[in-house]
Coordinates of C-alpha atoms and ligand atoms in Angstrom, one line a residue:
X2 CA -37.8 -147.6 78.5
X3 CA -38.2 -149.3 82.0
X4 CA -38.2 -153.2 81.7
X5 CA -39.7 -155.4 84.4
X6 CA -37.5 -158.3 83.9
X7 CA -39.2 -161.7 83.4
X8 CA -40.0 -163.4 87.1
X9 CA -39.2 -166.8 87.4
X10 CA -43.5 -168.1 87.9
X11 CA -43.8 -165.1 85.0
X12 CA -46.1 -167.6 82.8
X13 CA -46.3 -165.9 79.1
X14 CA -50.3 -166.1 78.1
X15 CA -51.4 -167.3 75.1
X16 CA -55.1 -166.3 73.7
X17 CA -56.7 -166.7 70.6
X18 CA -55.9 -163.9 68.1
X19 CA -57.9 -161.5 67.3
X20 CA -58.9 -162.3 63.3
X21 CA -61.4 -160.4 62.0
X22 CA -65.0 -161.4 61.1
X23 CA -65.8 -159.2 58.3
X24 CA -67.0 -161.1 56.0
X25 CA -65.7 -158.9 52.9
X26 CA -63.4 -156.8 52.7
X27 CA -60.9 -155.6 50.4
X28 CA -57.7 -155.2 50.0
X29 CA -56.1 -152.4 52.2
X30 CA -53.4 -151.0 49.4
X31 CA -56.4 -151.5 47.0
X32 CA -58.7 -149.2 48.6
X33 CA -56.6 -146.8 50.3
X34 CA -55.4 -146.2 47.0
X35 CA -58.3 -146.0 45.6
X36 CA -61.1 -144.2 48.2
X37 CA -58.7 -141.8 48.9
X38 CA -58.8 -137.8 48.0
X39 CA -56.8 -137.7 45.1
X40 CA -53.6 -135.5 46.4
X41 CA -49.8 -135.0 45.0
X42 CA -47.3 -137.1 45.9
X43 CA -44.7 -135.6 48.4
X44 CA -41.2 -138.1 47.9
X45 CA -40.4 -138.8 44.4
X46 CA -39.9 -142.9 43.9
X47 CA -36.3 -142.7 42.8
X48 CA -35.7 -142.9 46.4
X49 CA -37.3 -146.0 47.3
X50 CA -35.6 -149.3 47.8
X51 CA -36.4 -152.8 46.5
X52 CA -37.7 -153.7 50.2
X53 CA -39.2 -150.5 50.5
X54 CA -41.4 -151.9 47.2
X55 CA -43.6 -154.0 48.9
X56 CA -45.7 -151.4 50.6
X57 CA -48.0 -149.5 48.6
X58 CA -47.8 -146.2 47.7
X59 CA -50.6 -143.8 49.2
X60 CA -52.3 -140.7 47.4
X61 CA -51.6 -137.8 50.4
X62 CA -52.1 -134.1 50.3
X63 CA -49.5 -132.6 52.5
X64 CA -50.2 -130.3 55.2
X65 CA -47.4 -127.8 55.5
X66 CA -49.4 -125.7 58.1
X67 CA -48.8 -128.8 60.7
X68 CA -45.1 -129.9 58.6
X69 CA -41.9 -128.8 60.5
X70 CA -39.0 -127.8 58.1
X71 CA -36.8 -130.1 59.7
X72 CA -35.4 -132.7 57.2
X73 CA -36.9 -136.0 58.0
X74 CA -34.5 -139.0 59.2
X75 CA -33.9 -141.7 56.4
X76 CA -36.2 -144.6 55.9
X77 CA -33.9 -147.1 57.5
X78 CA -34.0 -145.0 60.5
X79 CA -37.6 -144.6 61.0
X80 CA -38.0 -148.2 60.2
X81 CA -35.0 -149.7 61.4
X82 CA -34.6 -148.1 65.1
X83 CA -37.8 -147.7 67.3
X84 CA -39.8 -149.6 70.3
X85 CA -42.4 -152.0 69.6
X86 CA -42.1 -153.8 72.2
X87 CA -44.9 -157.0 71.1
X88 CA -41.6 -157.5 68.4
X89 CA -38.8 -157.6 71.6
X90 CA -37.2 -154.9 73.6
X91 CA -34.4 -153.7 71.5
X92 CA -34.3 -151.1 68.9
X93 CA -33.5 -153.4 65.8
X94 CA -36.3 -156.2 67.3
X95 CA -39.8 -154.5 65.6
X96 CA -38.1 -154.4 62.2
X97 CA -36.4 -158.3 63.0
X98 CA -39.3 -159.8 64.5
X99 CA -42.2 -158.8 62.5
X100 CA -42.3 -160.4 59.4
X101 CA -44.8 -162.9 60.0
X102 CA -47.6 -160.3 61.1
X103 CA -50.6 -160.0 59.6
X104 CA -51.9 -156.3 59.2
X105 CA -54.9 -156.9 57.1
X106 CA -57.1 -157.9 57.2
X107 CA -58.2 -155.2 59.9
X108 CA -61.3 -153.8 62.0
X109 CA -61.5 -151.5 64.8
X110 CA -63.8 -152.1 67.5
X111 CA -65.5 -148.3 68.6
X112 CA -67.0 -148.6 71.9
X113 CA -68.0 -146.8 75.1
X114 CA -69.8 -142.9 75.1
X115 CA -70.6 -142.4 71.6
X116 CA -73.9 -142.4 69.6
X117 CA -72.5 -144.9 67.2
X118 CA -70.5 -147.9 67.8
X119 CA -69.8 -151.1 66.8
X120 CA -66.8 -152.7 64.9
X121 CA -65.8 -151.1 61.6
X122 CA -63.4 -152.7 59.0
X123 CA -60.3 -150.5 58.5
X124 CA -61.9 -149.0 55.4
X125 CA -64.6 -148.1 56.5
X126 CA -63.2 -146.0 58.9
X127 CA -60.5 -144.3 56.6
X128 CA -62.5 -144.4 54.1
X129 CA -64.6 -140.7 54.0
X130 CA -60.8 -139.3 55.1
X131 CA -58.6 -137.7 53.0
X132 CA -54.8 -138.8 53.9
X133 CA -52.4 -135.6 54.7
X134 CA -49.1 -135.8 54.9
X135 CA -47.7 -134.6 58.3
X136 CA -43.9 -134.1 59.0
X137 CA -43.4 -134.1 62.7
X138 CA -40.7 -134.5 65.2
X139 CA -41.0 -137.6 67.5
X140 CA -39.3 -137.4 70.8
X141 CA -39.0 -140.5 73.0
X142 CA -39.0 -140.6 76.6
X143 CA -35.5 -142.0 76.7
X144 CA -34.4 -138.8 75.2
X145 CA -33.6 -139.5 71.5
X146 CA -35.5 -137.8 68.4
X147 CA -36.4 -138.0 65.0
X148 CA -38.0 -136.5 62.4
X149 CA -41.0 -138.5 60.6
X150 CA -42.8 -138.2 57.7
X151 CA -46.3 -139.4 58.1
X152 CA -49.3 -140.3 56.3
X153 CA -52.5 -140.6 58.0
X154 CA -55.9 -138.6 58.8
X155 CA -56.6 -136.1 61.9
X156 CA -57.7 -138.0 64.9
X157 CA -60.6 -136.0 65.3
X158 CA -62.7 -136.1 62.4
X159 CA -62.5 -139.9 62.7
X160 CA -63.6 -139.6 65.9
X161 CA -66.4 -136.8 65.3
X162 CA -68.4 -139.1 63.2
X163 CA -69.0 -141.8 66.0
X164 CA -70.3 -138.8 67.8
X165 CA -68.9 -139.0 71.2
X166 CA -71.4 -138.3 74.2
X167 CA -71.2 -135.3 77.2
X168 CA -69.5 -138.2 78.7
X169 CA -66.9 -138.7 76.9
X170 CA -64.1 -137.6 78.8
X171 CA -61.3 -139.7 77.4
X172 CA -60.1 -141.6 74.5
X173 CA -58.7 -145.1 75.2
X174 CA -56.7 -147.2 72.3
X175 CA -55.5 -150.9 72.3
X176 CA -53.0 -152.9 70.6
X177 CA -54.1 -155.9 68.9
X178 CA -53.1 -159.1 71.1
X179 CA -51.6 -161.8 69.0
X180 CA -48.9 -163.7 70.9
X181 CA -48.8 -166.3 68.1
X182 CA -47.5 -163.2 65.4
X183 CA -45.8 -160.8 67.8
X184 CA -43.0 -162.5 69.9
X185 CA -42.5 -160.2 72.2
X186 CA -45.7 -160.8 73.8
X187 CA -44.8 -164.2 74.7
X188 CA -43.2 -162.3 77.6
X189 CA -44.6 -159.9 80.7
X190 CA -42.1 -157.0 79.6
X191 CA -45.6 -155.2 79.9
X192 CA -48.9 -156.2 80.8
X193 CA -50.5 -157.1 77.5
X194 CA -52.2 -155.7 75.3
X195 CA -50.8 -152.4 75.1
X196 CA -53.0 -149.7 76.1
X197 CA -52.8 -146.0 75.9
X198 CA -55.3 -142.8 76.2
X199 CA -56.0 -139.3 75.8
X200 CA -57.9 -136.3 77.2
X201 CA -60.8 -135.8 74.6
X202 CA -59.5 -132.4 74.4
X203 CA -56.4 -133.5 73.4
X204 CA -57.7 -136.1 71.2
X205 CA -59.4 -133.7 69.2
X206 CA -56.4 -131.2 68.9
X207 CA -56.0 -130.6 65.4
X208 CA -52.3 -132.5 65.8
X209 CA -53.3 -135.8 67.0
X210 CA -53.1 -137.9 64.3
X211 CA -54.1 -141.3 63.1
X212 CA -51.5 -142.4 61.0
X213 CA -51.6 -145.0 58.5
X214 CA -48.2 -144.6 56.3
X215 CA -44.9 -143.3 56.6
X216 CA -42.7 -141.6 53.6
X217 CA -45.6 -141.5 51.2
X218 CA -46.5 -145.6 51.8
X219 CA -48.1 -147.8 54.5
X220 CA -46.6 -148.1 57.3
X221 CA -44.4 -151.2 57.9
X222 CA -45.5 -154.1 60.5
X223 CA -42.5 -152.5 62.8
X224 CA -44.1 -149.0 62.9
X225 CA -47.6 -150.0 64.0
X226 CA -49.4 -151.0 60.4
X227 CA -51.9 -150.7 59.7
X228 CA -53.0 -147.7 61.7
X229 CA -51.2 -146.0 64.9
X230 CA -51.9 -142.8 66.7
X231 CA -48.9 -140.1 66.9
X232 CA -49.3 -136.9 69.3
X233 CA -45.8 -135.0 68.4
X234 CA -46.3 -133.2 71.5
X235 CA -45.5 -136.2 73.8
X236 CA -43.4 -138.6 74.7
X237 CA -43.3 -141.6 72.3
X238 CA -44.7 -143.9 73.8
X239 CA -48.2 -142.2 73.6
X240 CA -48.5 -143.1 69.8
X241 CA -49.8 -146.6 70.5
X242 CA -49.4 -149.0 67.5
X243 CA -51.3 -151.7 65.4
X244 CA -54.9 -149.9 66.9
X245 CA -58.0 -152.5 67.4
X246 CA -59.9 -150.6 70.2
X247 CA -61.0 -146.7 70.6
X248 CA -63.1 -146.4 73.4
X249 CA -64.5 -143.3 74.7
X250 CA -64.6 -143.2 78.2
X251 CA -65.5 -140.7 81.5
X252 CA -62.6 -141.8 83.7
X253 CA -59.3 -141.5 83.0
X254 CA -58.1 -144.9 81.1
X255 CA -55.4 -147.3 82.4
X256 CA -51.9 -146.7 79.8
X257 CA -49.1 -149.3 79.9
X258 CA -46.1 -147.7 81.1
X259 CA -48.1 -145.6 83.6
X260 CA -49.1 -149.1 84.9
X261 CA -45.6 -150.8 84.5
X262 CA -43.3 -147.7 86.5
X263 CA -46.0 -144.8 87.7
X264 CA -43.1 -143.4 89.3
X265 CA -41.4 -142.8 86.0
X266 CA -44.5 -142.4 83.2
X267 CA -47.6 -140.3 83.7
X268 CA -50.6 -140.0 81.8
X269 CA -49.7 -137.1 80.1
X270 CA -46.5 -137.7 79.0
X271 CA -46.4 -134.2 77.5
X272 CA -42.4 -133.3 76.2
X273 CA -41.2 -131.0 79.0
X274 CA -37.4 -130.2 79.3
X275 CA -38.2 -128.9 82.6
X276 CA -39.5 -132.0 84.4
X277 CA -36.9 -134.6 84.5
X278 CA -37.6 -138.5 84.4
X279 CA -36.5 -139.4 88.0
X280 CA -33.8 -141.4 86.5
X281 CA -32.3 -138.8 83.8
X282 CA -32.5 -135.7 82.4
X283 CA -34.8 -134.3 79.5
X284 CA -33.0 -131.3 78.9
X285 CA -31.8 -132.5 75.6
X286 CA -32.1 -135.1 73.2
X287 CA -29.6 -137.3 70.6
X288 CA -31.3 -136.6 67.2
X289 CA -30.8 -140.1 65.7
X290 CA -28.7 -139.5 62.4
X291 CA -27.3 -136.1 63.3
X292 CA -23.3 -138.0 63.8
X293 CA -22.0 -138.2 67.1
X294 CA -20.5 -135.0 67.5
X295 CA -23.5 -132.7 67.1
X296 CA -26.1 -134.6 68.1
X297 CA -27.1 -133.2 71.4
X298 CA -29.6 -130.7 71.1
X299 CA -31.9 -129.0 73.4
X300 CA -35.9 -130.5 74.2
X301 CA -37.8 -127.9 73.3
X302 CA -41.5 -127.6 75.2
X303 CA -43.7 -129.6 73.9
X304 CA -41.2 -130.6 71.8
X305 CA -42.0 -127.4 69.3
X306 CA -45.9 -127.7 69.2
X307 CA -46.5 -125.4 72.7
X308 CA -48.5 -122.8 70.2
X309 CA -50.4 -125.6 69.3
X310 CA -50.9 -127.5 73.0
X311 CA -49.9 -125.1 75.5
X312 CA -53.4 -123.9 75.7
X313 CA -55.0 -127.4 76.9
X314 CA -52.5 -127.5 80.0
X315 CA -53.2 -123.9 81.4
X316 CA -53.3 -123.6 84.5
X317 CA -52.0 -127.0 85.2
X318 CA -48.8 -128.3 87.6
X319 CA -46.8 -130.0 84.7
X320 CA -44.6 -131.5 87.1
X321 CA -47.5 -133.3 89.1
X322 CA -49.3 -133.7 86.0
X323 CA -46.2 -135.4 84.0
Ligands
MTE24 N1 -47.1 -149.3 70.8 C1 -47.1 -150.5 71.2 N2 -48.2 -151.2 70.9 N3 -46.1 -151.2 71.8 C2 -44.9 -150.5 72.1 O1 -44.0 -151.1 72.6 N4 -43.8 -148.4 72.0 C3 -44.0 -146.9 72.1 C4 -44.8 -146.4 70.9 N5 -45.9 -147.2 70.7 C5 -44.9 -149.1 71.7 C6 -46.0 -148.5 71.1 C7 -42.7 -146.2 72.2 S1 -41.8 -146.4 73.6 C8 -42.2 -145.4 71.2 S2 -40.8 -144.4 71.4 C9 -42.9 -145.3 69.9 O2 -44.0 -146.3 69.8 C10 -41.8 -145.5 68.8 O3 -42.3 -145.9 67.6 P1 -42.2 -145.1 66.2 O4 -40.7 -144.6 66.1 O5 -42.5 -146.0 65.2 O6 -43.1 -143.9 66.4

């Protein structure tokens, strides 16, 4: 991604974490074990790894109807090479640099146009969900791919139940802001916290997803625990990480990279091989773990989902819309 480089005057602000006030709340392996819809278990546990132990196994149904076919990349490349950048810029810094963060305990603040809002403890929210299992492809803007296994509950029925208003336009998501846990914020790489958004239509596509594991457990610090959004039809950096804030909104909200280089990220952010970024192609893509020699493959629109998407776009210049 585009990096503003630190400015000598750059001062790197330091505010009060954001620690929860819920008075009880219990344990988030506990419960999301144990409220969840009873489901089969997808990846059989010979394959996990002594680090890999620590996270909790989830109970997940999988959803093969939303599943590509494509065999998912390892768990040390979904957890070991990605952007986060509260955890530092490079691609082995989230998994380096985020030991000493805290996902739980956790609540998400639900504000703006809906009927109900307020702020609701992690389980609460999850917890009249049933977790699916979702493979999908990821795409990044900077032209690599993977394929990901996750675990989490369609963005839309968590949203239904705060029941959005006729003026609810768009849905806008915030990282948690916790310079004292996430290093990376100690810097103005971005402007902090991280913010992202959606179309309410696209919100409520049956794709968008709020993910809250990865290869059957919950997701690491380094992949946005304990709950991040993921929207396989765009660019990356869309599927905002380590969620705090939803707020529905009528105008279209602020996103981070859109602020940091306009030029280069749009709100929409939707994988198009067509449209190039003004400073590279997206024609095609290195698909991490494919070996050097045949890992060049062509971006597909939408990155594979256009059945699914196309129809929220029609009529729509993708190029000025990118
Ligand atoms: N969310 C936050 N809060 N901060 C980030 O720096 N990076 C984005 C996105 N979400 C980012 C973020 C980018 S650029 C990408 S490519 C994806 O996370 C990659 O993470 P994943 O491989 O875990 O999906």
């Amino acid at each position: 991604m585009w990096i503003r480089r630190r400015q000598p005057g750059d001062s790197a602000a330091i505010v009060a974490s954001e620690i929860t006030s819920e008075a009880t709340y219990l344990n988030r392996r506990a419960l999301l074990q144990a409220a969840l819809a009873a489901g089969v278990t997808g990846i059989g546990a010979a394959m996990w790894s002594d680090s890999e132990a620590a996270a909790a196994a989830l109970k997940f149904t999988r959803n093969a109807r939303f599943s590509t076919n494509e065999p998912p990349n390892s768990y040390e490349d979904i957890t070991g090479y990605n952007n986060f950048y509260e955890f530092g810029t490079d691609k082995s810094d989230p998994a380096a640099n985020s030991g000493r963060f805290k996902p739980e305990p956790w609540s998400v603040t639900i504000a703006g146009e809906a009927e109900q809002t307020g702020k609701f403890s992690l389980e609460d929210i999850l917890k009249p969900h049933a977790l699916e299992e979702r493979v999908y492809r990821l795409r990044c803007v900077e032209a690599w791919s993977m394929v990901i296994p996750w675990v989490g509950v369609p963005l839309a029925d968590v949203l239904q139940r705060f029941k959005p208003t006729s003026k609810a336009r768009y849905v806008a998501f915030k990282t948690v802001l916790r310079p004292e846990e996430m290093p990376g914020q100690r810097y103005n790489v971005l402007e902090w916290p991280y913010v992202e958004g959606l179309r309410i239509d696209e919100a409520m596509n049956p794709l968008s997803l709020l993910a809250v594991g990865v290869y059957g457990k919950s997701l690491p610090n380094q992949n946005g625990a304990p709950l991040r959004l993921v929207t396989p039809w765009k660019y990356g950096f869309k599927g905002i990480k380590s969620i705090v804030e939803i707020r529905f909104t009528e105008k279209q909200p602020p996103t981070s990279w859109n602020i940091s280089a306009p030029r280069e990220y749009g709100f929409f952010a939707n994988v198009n091989p067509n449209v190039d970024h003004p400073r590279w192609s997206q024609a095609r893509e290195r698909h991490i773990g494919a070996g050097l020699f045949n890992s060049r493959v062509p971006t597909r629109m939408f990155n594979g989902y256009e059945q699914e998407v196309a129809s929220l776009y029609r009529g729509m210049d993708l190029a000025k819309y990118y």
